[in-house]
Coordinates of C-alpha atoms and ligand atoms in Angstrom, one line a residue:
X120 CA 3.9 18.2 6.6
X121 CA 0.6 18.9 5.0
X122 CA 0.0 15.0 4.3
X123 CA 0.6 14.3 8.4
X124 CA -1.8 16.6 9.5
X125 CA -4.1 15.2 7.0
X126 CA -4.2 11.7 8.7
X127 CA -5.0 13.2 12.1
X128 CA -7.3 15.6 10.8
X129 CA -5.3 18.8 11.5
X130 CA -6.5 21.8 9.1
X131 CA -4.8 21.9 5.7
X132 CA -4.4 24.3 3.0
X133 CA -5.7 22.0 0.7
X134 CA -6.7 18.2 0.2
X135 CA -3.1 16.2 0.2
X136 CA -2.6 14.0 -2.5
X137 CA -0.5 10.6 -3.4
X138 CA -1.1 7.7 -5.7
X139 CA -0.8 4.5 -5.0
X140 CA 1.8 2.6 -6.8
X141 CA 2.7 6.1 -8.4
X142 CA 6.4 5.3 -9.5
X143 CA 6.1 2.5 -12.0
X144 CA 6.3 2.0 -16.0
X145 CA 4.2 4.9 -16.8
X146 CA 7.0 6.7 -16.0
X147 CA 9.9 6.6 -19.0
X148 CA 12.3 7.6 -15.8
X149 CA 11.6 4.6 -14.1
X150 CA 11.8 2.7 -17.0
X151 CA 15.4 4.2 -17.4
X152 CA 16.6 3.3 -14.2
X153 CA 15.2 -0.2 -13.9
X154 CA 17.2 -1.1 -17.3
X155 CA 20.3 0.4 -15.3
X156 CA 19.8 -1.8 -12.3
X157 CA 18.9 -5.0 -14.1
X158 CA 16.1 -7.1 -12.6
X159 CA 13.3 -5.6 -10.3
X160 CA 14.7 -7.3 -7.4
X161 CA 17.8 -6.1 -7.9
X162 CA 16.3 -2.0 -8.2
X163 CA 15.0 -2.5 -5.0
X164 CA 17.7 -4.2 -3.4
X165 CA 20.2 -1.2 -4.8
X166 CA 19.6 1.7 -2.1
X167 CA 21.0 4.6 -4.5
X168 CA 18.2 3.5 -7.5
X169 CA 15.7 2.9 -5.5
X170 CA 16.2 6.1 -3.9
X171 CA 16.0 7.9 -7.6
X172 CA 13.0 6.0 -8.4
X173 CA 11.1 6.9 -4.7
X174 CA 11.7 10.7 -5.7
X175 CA 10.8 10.4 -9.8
X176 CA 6.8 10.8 -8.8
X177 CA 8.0 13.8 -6.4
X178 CA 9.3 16.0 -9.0
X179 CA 7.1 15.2 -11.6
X180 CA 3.8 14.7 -10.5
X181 CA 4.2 17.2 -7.2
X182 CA 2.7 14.9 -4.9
X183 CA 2.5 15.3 -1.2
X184 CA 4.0 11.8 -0.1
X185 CA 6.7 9.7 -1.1
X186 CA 5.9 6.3 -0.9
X187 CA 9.2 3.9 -0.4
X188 CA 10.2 2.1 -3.8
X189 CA 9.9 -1.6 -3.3
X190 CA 7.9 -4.7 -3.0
X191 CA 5.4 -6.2 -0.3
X192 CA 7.3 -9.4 -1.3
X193 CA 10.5 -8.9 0.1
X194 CA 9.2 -9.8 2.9
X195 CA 8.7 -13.7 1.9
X196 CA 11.8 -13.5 0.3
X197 CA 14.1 -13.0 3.1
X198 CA 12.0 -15.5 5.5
X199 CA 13.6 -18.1 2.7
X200 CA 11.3 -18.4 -0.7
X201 CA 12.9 -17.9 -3.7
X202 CA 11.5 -15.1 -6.0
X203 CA 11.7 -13.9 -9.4
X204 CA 10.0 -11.5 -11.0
X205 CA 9.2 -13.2 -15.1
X206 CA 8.3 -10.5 -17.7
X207 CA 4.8 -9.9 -18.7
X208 CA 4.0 -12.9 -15.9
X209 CA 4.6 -11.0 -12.7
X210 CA 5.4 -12.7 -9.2
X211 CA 6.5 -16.4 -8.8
X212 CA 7.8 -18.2 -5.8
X213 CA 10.4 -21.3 -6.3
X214 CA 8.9 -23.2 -3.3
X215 CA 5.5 -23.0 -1.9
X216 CA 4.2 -23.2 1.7
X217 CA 1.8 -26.6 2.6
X218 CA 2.5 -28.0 5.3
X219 CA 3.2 -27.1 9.4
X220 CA 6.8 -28.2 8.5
X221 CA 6.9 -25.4 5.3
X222 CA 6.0 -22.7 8.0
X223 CA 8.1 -23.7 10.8
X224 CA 11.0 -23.8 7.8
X225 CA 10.8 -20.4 7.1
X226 CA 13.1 -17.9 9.0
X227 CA 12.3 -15.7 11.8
X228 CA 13.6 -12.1 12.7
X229 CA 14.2 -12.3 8.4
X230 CA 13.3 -8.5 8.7
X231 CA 16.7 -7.8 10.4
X232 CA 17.9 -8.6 6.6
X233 CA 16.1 -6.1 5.4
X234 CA 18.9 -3.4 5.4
X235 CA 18.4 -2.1 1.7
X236 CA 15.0 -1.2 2.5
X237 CA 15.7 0.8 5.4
X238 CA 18.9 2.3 4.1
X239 CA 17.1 3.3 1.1
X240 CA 14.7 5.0 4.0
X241 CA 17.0 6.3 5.6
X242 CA 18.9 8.1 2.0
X243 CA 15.2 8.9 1.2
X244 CA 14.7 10.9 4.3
X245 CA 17.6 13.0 3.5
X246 CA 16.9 13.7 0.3
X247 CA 13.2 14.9 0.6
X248 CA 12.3 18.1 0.8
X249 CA 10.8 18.9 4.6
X250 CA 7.4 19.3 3.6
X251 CA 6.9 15.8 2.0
X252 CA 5.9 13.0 3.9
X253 CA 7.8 9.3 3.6
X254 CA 5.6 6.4 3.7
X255 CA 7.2 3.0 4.5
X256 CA 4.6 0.3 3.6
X257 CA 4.3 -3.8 3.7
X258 CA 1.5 -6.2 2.4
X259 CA -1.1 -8.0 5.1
X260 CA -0.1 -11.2 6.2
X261 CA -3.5 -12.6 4.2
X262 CA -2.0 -10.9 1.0
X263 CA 1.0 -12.4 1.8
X264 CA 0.3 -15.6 2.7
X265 CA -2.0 -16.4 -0.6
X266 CA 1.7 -15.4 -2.7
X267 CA 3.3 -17.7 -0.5
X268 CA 0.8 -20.7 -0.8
X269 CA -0.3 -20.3 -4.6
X270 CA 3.5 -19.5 -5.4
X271 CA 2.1 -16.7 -7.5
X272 CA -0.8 -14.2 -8.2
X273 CA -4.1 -15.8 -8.4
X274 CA -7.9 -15.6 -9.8
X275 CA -9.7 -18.3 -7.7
X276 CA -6.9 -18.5 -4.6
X277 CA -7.6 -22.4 -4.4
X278 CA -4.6 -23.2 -2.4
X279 CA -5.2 -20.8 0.1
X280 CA -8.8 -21.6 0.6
X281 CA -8.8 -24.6 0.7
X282 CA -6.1 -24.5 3.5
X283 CA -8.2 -21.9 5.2
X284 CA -11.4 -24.6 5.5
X285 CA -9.8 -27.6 5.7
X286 CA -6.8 -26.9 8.0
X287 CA -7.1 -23.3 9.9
X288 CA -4.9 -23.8 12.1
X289 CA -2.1 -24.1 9.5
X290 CA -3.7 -21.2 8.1
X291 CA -2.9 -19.1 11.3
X292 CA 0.4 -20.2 12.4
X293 CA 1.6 -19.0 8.9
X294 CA -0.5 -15.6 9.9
X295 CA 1.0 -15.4 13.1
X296 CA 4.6 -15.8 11.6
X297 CA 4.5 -13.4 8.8
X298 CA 2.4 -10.7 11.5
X299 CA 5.6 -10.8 14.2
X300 CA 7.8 -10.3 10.7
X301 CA 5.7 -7.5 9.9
X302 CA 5.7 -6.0 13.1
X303 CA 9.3 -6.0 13.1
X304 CA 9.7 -4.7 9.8
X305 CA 7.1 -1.5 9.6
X306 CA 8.9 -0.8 13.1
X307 CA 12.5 -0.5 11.6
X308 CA 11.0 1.5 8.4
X309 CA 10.2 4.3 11.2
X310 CA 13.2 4.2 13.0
X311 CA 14.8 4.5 9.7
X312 CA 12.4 7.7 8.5
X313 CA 9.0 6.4 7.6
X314 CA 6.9 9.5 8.5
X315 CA 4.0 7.1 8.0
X316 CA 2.9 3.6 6.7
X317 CA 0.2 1.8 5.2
X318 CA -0.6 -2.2 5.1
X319 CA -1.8 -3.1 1.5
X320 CA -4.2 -5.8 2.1
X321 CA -4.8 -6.6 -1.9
X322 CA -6.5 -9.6 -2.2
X323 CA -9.3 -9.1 1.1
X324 CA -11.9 -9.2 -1.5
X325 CA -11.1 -12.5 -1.9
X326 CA -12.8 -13.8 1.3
X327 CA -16.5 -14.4 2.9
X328 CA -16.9 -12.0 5.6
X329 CA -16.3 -14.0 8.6
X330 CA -13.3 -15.1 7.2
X331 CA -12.0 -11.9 6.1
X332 CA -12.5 -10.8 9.7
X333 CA -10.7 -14.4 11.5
X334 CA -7.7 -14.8 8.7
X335 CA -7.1 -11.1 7.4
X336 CA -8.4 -8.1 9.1
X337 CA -7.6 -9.2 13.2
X338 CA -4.0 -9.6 12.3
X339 CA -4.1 -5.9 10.4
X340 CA -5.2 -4.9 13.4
X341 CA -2.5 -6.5 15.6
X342 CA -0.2 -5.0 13.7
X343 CA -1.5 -1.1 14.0
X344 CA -2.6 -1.7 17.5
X345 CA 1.5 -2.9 17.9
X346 CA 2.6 0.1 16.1
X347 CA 0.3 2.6 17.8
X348 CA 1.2 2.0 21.0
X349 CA 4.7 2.2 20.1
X350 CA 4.6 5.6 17.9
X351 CA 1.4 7.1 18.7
X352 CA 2.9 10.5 16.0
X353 CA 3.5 7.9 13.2
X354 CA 0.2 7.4 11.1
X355 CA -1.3 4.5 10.1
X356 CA -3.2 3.6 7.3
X357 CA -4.9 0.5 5.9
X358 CA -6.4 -0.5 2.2
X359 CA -8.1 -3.5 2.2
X360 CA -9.4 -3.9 -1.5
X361 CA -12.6 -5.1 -2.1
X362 CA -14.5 -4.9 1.0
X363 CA -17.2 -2.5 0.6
X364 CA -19.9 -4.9 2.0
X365 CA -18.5 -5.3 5.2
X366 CA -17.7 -1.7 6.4
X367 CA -19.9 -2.0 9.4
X368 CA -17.9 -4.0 11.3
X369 CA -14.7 -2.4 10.3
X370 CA -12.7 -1.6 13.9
X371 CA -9.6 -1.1 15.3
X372 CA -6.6 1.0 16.1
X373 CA -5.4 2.9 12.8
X374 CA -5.7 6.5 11.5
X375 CA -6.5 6.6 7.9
X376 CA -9.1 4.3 5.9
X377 CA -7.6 3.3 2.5
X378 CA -11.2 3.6 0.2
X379 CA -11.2 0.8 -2.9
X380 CA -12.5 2.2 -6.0
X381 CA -15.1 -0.4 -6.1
X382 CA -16.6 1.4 -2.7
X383 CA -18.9 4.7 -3.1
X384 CA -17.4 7.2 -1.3
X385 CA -20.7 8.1 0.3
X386 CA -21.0 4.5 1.7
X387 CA -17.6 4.7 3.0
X388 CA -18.0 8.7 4.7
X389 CA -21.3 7.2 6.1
X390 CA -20.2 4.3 7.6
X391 CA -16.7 5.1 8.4
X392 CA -15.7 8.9 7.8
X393 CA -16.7 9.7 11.8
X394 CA -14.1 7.4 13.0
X395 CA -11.0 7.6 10.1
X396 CA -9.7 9.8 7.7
X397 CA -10.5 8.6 4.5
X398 CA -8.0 8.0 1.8
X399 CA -9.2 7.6 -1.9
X400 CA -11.1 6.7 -4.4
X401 CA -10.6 7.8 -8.6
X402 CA -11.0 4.4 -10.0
X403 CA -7.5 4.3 -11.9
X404 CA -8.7 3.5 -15.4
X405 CA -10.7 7.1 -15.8
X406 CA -6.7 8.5 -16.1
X407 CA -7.0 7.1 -19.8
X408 CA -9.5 10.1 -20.5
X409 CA -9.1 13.3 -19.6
X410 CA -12.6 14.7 -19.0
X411 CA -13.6 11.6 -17.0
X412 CA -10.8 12.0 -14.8
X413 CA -11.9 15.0 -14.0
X414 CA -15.4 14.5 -13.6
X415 CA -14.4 11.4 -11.0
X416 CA -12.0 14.0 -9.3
X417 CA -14.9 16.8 -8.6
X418 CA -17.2 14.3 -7.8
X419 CA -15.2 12.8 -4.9
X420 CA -14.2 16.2 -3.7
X421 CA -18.4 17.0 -4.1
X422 CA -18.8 14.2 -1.6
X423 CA -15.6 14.5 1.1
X424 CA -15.7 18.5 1.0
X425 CA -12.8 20.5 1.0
X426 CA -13.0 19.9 5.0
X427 CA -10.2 17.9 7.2
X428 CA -11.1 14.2 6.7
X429 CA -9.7 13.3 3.2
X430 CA -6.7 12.2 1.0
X431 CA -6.8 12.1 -2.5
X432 CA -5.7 8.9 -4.2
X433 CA -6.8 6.5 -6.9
X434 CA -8.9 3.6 -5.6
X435 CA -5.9 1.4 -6.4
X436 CA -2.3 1.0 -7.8
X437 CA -1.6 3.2 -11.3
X438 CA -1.8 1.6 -14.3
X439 CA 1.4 1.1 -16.5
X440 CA -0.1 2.5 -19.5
X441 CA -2.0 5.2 -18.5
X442 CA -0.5 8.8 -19.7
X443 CA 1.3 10.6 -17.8
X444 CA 0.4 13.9 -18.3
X445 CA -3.0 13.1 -16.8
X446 CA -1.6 12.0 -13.6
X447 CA 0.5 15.4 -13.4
X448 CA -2.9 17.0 -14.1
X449 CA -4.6 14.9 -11.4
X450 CA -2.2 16.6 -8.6
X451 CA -2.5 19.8 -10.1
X452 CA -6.5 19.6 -10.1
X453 CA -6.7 18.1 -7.1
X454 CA -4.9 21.2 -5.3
X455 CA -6.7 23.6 -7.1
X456 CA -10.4 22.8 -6.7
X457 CA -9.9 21.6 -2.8
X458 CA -7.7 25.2 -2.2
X459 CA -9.2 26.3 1.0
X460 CA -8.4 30.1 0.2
Ligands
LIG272 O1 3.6 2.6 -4.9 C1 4.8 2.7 -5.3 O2 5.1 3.5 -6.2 C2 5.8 1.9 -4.5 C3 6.2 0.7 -5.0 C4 5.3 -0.5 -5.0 C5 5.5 -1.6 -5.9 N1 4.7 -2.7 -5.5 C6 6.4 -1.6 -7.0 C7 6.3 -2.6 -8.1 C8 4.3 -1.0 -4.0 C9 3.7 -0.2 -2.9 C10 4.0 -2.3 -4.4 C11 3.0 -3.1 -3.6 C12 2.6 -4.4 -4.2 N2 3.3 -5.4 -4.8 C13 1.3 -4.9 -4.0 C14 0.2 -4.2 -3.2 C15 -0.4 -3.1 -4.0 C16 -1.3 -3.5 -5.1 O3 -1.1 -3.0 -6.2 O4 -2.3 -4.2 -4.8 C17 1.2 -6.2 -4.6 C18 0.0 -7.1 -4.7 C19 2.5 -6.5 -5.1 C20 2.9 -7.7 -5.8 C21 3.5 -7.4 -7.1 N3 4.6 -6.8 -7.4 C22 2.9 -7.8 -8.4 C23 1.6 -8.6 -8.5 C24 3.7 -7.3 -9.4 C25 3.6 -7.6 -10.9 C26 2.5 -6.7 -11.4 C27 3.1 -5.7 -12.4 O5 2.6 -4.5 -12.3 O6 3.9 -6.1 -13.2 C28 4.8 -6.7 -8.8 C29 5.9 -6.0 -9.5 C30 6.1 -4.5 -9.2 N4 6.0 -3.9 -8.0 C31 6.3 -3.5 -10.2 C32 6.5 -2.3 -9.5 C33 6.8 -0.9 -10.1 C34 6.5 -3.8 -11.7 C35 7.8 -4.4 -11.9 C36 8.5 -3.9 -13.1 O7 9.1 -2.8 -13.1 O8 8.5 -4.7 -14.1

């Protein structure tokens, strides 16, 4: 698989290339089958849909991964806070965590209930064609935790930070709890197919660095240095979003670098490119024109080569408006120009 020995910087025909958040409402597909299945929660709870939905991106855009068709929140769900998903409002929790008492509530081993995600895995693995990679995927236990204290997304995370300063260790037994979940849970997505997986850490740019590094990125690291050891052949890759001014003291057992769009890709190759692969960066919003998509596209590939050392990617999650036909074009593009013939 072309995107595998991308991650461990094996030679490559060309520059691999996946988007993040690439099956979504741009997509009229996706759109078809989540009016099939009902609610979104109930799309990725139905193996067979989520399945279709996993595999839309393949055949239309070409890409080189598959990335698993569900949601980082799951994961709070099953260890016992009610979700819904409200139109046009996104994410929102029925009960909130505050107190020692809310964590120690909240179930352990709730990723052994996970069996639609790693049935759909499992269906997904079958139906892919060899040469495309499966990525399993979950959210850091930061990201996490702020949905699980604010109840939903937020601007300021008030909630959260004010739990972080005023009562830290609170803050870290609820880390600690959702990290063994997580553990647990990217470990059963391998056994069930993941070729590779990647820990979306959203909201880091939310925190000061010292915090970032106490509360967010040491238990990132737990979790690859857990998974490492375990499947040395299984890549792993983190995006922490936002974090371009603390790159020098990024560290830690993991394979692939998940570049922000807010970072300059020379910043991030300087700092960082010796040590990880780098995944990354078209900021998302330059899909809504054509010629500056492709602009942003030659000048990444101007500053990561044509080399081992890169995957192509947007900077962060597509956008549900932005045109199709671009992204198709992206993939397309991207194979093209980095075409080591
Ligand atoms: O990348 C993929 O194609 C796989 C699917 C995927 C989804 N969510 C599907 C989804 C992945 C990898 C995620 C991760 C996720 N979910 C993150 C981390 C990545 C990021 O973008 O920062 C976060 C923060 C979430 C939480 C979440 N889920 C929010 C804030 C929302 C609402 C925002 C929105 O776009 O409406 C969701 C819902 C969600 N997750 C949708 C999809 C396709 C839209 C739901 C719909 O169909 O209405």
């Amino acid at each position: 698989m072309i995107f595998i020995d991308a991650c461990f910087r094996r030679p490559t025909p060309y520059t691999p290339v996946w988007l993040m958040r690439q099956a979504g409402r741009y997509l009229s597909e996706y759109k078809a089958t989540r009016a099939k299945a009902g609610s979104f929660l109930d799309l990725c709870k139905n193996v067979d849909l989520a399945t279709e939905v996993t595999l839309q991106p393949i055949e239309i855009l070409d890409v080189d991964a598959a990335i698993l068709f569900s949601d980082i929140l799951v994961v709070p769900l099953e260890m016992g806070l009610g979700l819904e998903f409200v139109a046009g409002e996104g994410p929102k929790f029925t009960q909130t965590i505050a107190s020692q008492k809310d964590v120690d509530a909240l179930k352990s081993g709730a990723y052994m209930n996970l069996n639609y995600v790693y049935d759909t895995l499992s269906s997904l693995r079958q139906k892919l064609p060899k040469d495309k990679a499966l990525i399993g995927f979950c959210g850091s236990p930061w990201t996490l935790a702020t949905y699980m204290i604010e109840g939903e997304g937020s601007k300021t995370y008030t909630k959260s930070k004010k739990m972080l300063y005023s009562n830290p260790t609170l803050l870290h037994s609820l880390l600690a709890k959702i990290t063994e979940e997580l553990k647990g849970y990217l470990a059963r997505q391998i056994e069930s197919g993941a070729n590779a997986v990647q820990i979306f850490d959203s909201w880091a740019g939310a925190l000061e660095s010292s915090a970032y590094f106490a509360f967010s990125w040491a238990y990132m690291k737990e979790i690859a240095h857990f998974l490492k050891s375990k499947y040395p052949h299984i890549p792993v890759m983190l995006f922490p979003k936002g974090i371009a001014g603390f790159l020098d003291h990024i560290d830690g057992e993991f394979d692939v670098f998940g570049v922000d769009w807010s970072t300059p890709m020379e910043l991030a190759k300087q700092k960082l490119g010796a040590k990880y692969v780098l995944q990354g960066n078209l900021e998302p919003a330059r899909l809504y024109d054509r010629e500056a998509m492709l602009e942003g596209i030659k000048a990444i590939v101007r500053v990561m080569g044509k080399e081992s050392g890169h995957i192509f990617n947007l900077g962060h999650g597509m956008l549900p408006d932005l045109p199709r036909q671009n992204a198709i074009e992206l993939v397309r593009f991207v194979r093209e120009h980095t075409s080591r013939a």
